[in-house]
Coordinates of C-alpha atoms in Angstrom, one line a residue:
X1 CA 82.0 -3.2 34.5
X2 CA 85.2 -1.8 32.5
X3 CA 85.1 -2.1 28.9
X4 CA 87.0 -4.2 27.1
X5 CA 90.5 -2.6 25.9
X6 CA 92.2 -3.3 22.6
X7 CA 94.7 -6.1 23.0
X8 CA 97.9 -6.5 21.2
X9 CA 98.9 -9.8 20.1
X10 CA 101.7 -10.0 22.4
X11 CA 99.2 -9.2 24.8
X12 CA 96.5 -11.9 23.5
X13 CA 98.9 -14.9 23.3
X14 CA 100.0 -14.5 26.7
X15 CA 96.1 -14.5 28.1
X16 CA 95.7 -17.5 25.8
X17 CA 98.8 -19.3 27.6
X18 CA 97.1 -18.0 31.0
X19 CA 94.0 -19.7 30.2
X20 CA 95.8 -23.2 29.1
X21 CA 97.6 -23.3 31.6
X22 CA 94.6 -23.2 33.7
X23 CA 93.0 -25.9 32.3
X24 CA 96.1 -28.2 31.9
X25 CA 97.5 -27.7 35.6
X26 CA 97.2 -29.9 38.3
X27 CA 95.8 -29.3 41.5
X28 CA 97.6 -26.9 43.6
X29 CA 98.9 -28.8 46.7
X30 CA 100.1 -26.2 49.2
X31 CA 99.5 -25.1 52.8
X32 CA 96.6 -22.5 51.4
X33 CA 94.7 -24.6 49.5
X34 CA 92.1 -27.2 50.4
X35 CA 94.0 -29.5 48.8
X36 CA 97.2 -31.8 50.8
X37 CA 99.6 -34.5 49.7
X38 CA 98.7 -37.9 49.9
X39 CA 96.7 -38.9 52.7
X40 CA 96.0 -35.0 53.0
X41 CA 99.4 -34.7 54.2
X42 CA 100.2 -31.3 55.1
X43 CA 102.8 -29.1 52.3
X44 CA 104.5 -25.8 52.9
X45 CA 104.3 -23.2 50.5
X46 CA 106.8 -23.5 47.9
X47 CA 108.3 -22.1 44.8
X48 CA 106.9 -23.4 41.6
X49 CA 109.2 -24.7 38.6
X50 CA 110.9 -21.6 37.1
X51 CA 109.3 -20.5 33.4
X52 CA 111.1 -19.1 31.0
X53 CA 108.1 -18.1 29.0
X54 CA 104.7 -17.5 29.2
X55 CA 102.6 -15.7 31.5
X56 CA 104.7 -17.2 34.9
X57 CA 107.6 -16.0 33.1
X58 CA 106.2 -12.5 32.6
X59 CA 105.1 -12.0 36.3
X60 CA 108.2 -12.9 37.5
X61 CA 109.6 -10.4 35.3
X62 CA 107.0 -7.5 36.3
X63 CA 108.1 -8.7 39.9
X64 CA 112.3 -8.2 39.3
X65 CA 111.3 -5.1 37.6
X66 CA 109.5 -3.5 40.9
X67 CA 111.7 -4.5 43.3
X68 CA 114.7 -2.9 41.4
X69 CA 112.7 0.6 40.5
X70 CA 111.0 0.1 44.2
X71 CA 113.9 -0.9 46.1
X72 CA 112.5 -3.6 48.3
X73 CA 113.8 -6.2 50.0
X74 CA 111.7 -8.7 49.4
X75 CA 109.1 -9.8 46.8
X76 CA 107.1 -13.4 47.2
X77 CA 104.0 -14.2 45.3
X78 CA 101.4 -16.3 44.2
X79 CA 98.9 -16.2 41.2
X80 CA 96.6 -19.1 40.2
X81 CA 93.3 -19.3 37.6
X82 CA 90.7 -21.4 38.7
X83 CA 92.8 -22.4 42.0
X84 CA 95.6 -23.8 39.8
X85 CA 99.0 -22.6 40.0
X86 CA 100.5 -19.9 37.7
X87 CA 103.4 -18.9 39.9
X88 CA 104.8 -19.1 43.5
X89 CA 107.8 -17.3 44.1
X90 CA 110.2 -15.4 46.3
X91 CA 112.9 -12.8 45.7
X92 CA 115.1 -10.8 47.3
X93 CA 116.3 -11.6 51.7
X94 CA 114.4 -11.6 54.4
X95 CA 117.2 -10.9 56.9
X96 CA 120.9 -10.1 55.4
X97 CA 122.3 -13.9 54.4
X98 CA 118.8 -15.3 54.1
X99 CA 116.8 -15.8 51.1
X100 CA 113.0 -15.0 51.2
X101 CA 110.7 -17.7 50.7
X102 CA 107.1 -18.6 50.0
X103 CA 106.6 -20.3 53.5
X104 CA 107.5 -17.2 55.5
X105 CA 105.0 -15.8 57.5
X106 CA 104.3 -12.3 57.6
X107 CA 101.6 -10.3 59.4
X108 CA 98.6 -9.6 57.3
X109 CA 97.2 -6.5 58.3
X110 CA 93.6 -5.4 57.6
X111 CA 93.1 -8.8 55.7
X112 CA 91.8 -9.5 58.9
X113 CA 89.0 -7.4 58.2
X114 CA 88.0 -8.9 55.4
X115 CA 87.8 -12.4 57.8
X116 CA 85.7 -10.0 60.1
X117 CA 83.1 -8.9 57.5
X118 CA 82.8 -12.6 56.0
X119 CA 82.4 -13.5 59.6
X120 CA 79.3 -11.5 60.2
X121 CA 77.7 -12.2 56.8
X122 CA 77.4 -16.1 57.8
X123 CA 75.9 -15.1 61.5
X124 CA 73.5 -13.2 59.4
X125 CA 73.2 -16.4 56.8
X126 CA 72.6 -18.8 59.9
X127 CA 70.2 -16.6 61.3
X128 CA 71.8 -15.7 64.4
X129 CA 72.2 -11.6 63.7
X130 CA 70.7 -9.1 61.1
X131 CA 72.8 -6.9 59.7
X132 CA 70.7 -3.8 60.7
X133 CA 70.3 -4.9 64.3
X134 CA 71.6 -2.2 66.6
X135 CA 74.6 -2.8 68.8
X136 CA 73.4 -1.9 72.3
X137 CA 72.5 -5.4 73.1
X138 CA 76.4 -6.1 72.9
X139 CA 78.0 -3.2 73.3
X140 CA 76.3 -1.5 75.6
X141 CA 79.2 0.9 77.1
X142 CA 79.4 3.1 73.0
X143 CA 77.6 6.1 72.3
X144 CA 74.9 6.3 70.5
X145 CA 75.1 2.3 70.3
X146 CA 71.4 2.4 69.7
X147 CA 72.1 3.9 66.7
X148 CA 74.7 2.4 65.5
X149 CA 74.5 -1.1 63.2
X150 CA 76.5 -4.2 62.6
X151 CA 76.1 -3.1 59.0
X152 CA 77.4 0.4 60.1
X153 CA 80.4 -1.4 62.1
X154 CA 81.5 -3.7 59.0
X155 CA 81.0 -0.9 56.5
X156 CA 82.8 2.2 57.8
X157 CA 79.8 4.0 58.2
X158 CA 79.7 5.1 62.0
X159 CA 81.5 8.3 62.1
X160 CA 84.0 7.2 64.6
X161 CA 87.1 8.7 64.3
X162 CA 90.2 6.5 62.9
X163 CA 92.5 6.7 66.1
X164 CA 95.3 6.2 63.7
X165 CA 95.4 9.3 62.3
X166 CA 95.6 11.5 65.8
X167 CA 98.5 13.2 66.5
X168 CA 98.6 11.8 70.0
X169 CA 98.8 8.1 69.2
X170 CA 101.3 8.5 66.1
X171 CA 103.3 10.0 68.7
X172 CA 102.6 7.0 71.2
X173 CA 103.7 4.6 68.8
X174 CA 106.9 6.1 67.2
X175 CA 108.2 6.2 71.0
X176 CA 107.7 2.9 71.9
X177 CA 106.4 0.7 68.8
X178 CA 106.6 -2.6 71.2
X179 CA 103.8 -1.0 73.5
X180 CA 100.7 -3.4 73.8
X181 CA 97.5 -1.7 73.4
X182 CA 94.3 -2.8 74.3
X183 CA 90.8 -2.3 72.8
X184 CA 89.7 0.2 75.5
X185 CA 92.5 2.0 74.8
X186 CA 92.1 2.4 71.4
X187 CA 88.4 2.7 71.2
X188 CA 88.7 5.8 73.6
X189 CA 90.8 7.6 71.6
X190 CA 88.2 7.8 68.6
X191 CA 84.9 7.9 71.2
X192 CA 86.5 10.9 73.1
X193 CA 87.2 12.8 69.6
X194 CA 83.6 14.3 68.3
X195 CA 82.3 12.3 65.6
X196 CA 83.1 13.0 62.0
X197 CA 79.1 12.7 61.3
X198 CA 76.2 10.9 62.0
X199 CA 76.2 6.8 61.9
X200 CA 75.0 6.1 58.6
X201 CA 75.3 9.4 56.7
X202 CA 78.7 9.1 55.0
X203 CA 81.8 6.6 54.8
X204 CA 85.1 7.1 56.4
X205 CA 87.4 4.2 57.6
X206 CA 88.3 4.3 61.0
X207 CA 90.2 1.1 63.2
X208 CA 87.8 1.8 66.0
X209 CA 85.2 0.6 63.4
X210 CA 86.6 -3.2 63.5
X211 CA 88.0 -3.7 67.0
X212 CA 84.1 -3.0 68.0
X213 CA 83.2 -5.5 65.3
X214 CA 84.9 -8.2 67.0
X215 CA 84.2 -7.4 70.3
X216 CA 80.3 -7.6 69.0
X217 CA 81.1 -10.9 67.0
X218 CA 82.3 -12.5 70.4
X219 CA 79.7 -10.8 72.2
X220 CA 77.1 -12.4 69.7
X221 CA 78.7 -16.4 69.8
X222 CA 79.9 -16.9 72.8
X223 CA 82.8 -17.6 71.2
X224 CA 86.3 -15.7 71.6
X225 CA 87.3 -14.5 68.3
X226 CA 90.3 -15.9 67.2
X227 CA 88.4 -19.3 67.1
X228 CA 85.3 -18.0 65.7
X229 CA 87.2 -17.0 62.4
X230 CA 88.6 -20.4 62.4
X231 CA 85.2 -22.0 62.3
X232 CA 83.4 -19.4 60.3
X233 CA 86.4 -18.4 57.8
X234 CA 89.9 -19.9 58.3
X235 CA 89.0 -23.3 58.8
X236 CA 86.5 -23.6 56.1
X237 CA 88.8 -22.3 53.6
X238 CA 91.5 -24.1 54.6
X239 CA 94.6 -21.6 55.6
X240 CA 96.3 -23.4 57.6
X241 CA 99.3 -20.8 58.0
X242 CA 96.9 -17.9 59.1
X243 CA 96.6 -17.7 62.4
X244 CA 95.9 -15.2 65.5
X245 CA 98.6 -13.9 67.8
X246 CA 98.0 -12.1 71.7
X247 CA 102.3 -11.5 71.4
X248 CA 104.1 -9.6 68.7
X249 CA 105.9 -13.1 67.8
X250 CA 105.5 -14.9 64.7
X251 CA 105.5 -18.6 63.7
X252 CA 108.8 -19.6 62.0
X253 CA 109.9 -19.0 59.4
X254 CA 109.4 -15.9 59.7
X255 CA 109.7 -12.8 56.6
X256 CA 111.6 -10.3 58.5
X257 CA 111.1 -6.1 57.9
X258 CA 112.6 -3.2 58.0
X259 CA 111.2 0.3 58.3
X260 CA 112.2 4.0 58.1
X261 CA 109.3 5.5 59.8
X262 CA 111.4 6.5 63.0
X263 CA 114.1 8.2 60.9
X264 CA 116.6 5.6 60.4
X265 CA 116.0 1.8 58.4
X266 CA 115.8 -0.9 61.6
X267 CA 113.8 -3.7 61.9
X268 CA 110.4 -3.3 62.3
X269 CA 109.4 -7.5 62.7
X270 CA 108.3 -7.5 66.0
X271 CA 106.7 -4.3 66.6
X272 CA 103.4 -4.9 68.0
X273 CA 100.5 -4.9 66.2
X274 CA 98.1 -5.1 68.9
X275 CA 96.3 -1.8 67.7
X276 CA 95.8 -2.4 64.4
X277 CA 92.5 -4.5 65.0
X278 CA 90.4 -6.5 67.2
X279 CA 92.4 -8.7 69.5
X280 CA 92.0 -12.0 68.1
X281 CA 92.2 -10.6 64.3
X282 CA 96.0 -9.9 64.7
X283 CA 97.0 -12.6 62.5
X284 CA 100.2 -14.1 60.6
X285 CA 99.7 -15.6 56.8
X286 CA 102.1 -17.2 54.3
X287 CA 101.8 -16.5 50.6
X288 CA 99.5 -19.4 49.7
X289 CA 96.9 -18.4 52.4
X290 CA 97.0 -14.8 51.0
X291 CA 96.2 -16.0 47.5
X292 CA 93.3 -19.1 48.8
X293 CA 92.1 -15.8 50.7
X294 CA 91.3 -13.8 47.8
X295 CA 89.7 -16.4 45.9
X296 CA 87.7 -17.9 49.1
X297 CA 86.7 -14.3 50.3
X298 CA 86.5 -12.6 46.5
X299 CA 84.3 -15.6 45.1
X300 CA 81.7 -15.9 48.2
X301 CA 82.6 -19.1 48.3
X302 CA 81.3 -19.0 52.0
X303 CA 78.2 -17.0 51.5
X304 CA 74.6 -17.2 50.6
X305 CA 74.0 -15.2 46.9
X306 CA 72.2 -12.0 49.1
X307 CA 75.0 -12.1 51.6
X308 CA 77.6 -12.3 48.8
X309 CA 75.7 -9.1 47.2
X310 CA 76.0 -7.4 50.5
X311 CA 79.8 -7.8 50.9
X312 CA 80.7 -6.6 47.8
X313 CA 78.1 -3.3 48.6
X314 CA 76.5 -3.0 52.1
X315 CA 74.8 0.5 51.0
X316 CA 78.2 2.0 50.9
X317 CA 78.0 3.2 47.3
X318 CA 77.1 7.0 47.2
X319 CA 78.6 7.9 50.3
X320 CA 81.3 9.6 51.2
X321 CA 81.7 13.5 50.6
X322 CA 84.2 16.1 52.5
X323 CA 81.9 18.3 55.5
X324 CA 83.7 21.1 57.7
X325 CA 84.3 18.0 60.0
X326 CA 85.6 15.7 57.7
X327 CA 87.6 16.3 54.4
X328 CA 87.4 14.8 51.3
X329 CA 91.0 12.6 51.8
X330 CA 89.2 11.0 54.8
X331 CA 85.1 10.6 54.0
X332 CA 86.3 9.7 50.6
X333 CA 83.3 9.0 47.6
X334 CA 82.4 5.9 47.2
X335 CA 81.6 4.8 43.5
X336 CA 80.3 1.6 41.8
X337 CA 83.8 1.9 40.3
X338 CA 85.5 1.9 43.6
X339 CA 84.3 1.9 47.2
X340 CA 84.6 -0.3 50.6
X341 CA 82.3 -3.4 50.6
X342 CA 82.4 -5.3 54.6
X343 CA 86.0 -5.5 55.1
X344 CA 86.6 -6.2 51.3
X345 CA 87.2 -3.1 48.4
X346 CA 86.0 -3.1 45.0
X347 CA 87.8 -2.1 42.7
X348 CA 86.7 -1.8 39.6
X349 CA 86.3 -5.7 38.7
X350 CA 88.5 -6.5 41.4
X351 CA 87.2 -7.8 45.1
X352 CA 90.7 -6.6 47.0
X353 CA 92.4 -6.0 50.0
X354 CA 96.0 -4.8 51.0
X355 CA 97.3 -3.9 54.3
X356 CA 100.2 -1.6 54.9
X357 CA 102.5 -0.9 58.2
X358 CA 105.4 -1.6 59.9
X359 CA 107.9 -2.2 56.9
X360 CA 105.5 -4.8 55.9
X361 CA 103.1 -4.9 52.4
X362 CA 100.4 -6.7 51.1
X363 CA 97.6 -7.0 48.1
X364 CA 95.0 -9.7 47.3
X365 CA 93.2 -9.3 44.8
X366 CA 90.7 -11.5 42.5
X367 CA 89.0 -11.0 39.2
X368 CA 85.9 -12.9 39.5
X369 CA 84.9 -13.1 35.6
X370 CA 88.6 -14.9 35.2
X371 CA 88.3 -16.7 38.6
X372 CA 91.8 -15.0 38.6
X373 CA 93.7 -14.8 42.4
X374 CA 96.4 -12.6 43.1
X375 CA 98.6 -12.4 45.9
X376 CA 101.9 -10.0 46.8
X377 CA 103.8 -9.4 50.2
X378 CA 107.0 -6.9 49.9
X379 CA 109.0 -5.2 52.6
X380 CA 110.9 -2.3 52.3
X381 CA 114.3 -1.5 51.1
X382 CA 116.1 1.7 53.0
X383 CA 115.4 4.0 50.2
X384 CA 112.0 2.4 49.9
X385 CA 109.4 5.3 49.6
X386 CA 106.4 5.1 51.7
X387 CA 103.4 3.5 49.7
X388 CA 101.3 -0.4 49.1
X389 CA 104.0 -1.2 47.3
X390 CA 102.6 -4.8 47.2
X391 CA 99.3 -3.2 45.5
X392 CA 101.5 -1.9 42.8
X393 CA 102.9 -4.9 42.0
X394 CA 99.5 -6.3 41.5
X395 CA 98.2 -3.7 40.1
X396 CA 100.8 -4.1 36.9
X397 CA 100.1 -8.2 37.2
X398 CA 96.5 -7.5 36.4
X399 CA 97.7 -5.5 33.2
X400 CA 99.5 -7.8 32.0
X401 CA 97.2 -10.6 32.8
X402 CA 94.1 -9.0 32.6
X403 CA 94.7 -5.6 30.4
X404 CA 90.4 -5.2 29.8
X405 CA 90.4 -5.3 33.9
X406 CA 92.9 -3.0 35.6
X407 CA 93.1 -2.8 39.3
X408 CA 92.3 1.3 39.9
X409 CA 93.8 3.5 42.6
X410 CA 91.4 4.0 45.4
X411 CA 91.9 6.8 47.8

């Protein structure tokens, strides 16, 4: 754990306005949370009251600040303690004219993955899968699939090349970003590259690692994926704006993005994110989802005590050291302070996530010892530079929230 800083008083008196305002807050009622209006009516995510002091006031403040020094278009966030609302806000446009806002839907990336890995670890709880079962049984066609684990899949551990970093699909994409790519496709470029190393002996994230993970998942139940996350993950934790897409469209309202990637600032919104992960993990969020997510996932709310002990390390800690194969900014070490848990990071105190592509940001984030969630979503400016600017954000929240606990850098 990370020592305890000294605090300044400044600092001291806003953790003790955090902390009452976490015990004198009512229930969050939102389309995240468990929680709905009378009757369990149904509530879209929306801005809280604005604060002119205190720590909502403070966040929003660290939040104005990025987007100016980043240059973003859009900020919207949500923090809560103990599942109670600190702040829920939106700045900045989505598309020229319109304001951003907490009910827009945005895609959320390798989130997904994090559904994935929770996913697997109540198969394992029910007793339907172990985590160090081989795959051949369900995916008979991959090499060395006798050889390769669930564990292995949900952990990074296989050697499979990440597809995403070859020359040849960068190239693909930047031609025609609204090409639809399916799982085949993708997993053949990292099985027809020579592995990085053997399954098991090192860490290295690759895509290719997750779109098998599903495929084995629906393999296992029976059950296509998309609705197995909603019964396993989704569902129980109530996010009712996250949701799977087979198109490139996205429910309205929608946060729209931009991106420079292609050499000039155009909008990015409906690329399609087919290969980012397993089809029926390509999912849309809102705010409020983002932020139940983090707490839900980060908490192990869903999980048995062992399987909670696995997700946050699934033998992953010690790995990860350059070969002539594979350098060091690709197998990268894997500490207690920071490393990949099964589709979750830990970072330092924090159980995290936060996807990056297409214009589009995103960081979740919890501190467990604070039961403290946070949640960010930006999209770039035209002079944005490239980088999780979302995970900045939250990574200067947590300081000023949290300055014993700081969110570190991790690869």
């Amino acid at each position: 754990m990370t020592p305890a800083r000294t605090t300044s008083r400044p600092r001291l008196a806003l953790i003790a306005a955090l902390t009452a305002l976490a015990a004198l807050a009512a229930p969050v009622t939102t389309a995240g949370g468990a929680t709905g209006g009378e009757g369990g009516h149904h509530r879209p995510c929306a801005s809280s009251r604005p604060a002119r002091h205190g720590p909502a006031a403070e966040i929003l403040r660290i939040a104005e600040r990025a987007k100016k020094d980043l240059d973003l278009r859009s900020v919207i966030l949500r923090v809560t303690v103990d599942g109670r609302e600190v702040i829920t806000t939106a700045l900045g446009e989505s598309m020229t004219g319109v304001p951003a806002d907490p009910a827009m839907h945005f895609r959320n990336g390798n989130i997904a993955i994090s559904y994935l890995g929770t996913a697997l670890l109540r198969l394992v709880d029910q007793g339907r899968v172990r985590l160090d079962d081989t795959v051949e049984r369900w995916l008979p066609g991959l090499r060395d699939a006798d050889r390769i684990t669930l564990r292995m899949l949900g952990a990074s551990t296989t050697g499979l090349v990440d597809y995403v970093r070859l020359p040849a699909f960068q190239q693909a994409v930047g031609a025609n970003p609204f090409r639809q790519w399916t799982a085949k496709e993708v997993v053949d470029l990292s099985t027809h590259e020579e592995r990085w190393y053997d399954p098991g002996t090192n860490w290295s994230y690759s895509h290719a690692n997750f779109v098998l993970l599903g495929a084995a998942l629906e393999k296992i139940t029976g059950t296509r994926l998309d609705r197995l996350l909603r019964q396993e993950v989704t569902g129980p934790l109530g996010l009712r704006e996250t949701r799977n897409a087979f198109t490139p469209d996205i429910p309205e309202p929608v946060l729209h993005a931009f991106d420079a990637d292609r050499g000039r600032y155009e909008e990015s919104t409906f690329w399609n994110p087919s290969w980012t992960t397993a089809p029926g993990a390509v999912e849309t969020t809102d705010i409020c989802d983002l932020e139940r997510s983090a707490g839900g996932l980060g908490s192990g709310e869903l999980l048995s005590p062992s399987s909670y002990r696995e997700l946050l390390n699934p033998g992953t800690v010690g790995l990860g050291h350059a070969t002539k194969k594979c350098p060091a900014t690709v197998c990268l070490a894997q500490t207690e302070a920071t490393h990949d848990g099964l589709g979750i990071l830990v970072l330092g105190d924090w159980i995290s996530q936060h996807p990056l592509f297409f214009g589009y940001s995103a960081s979740m984030a919890y501190l467990p010892s604070r039961h403290l969630s946070i949640a960010v979503s930006t999209t770039q400016g035209p002079t944005s530079t490239d980088g999780h600017h979302a995970h900045v954000i939250t990574q200067r929240i947590a300081a000023a929230l949290a300055p014993g606990h700081p969110i570190p850098d991790f690869g």
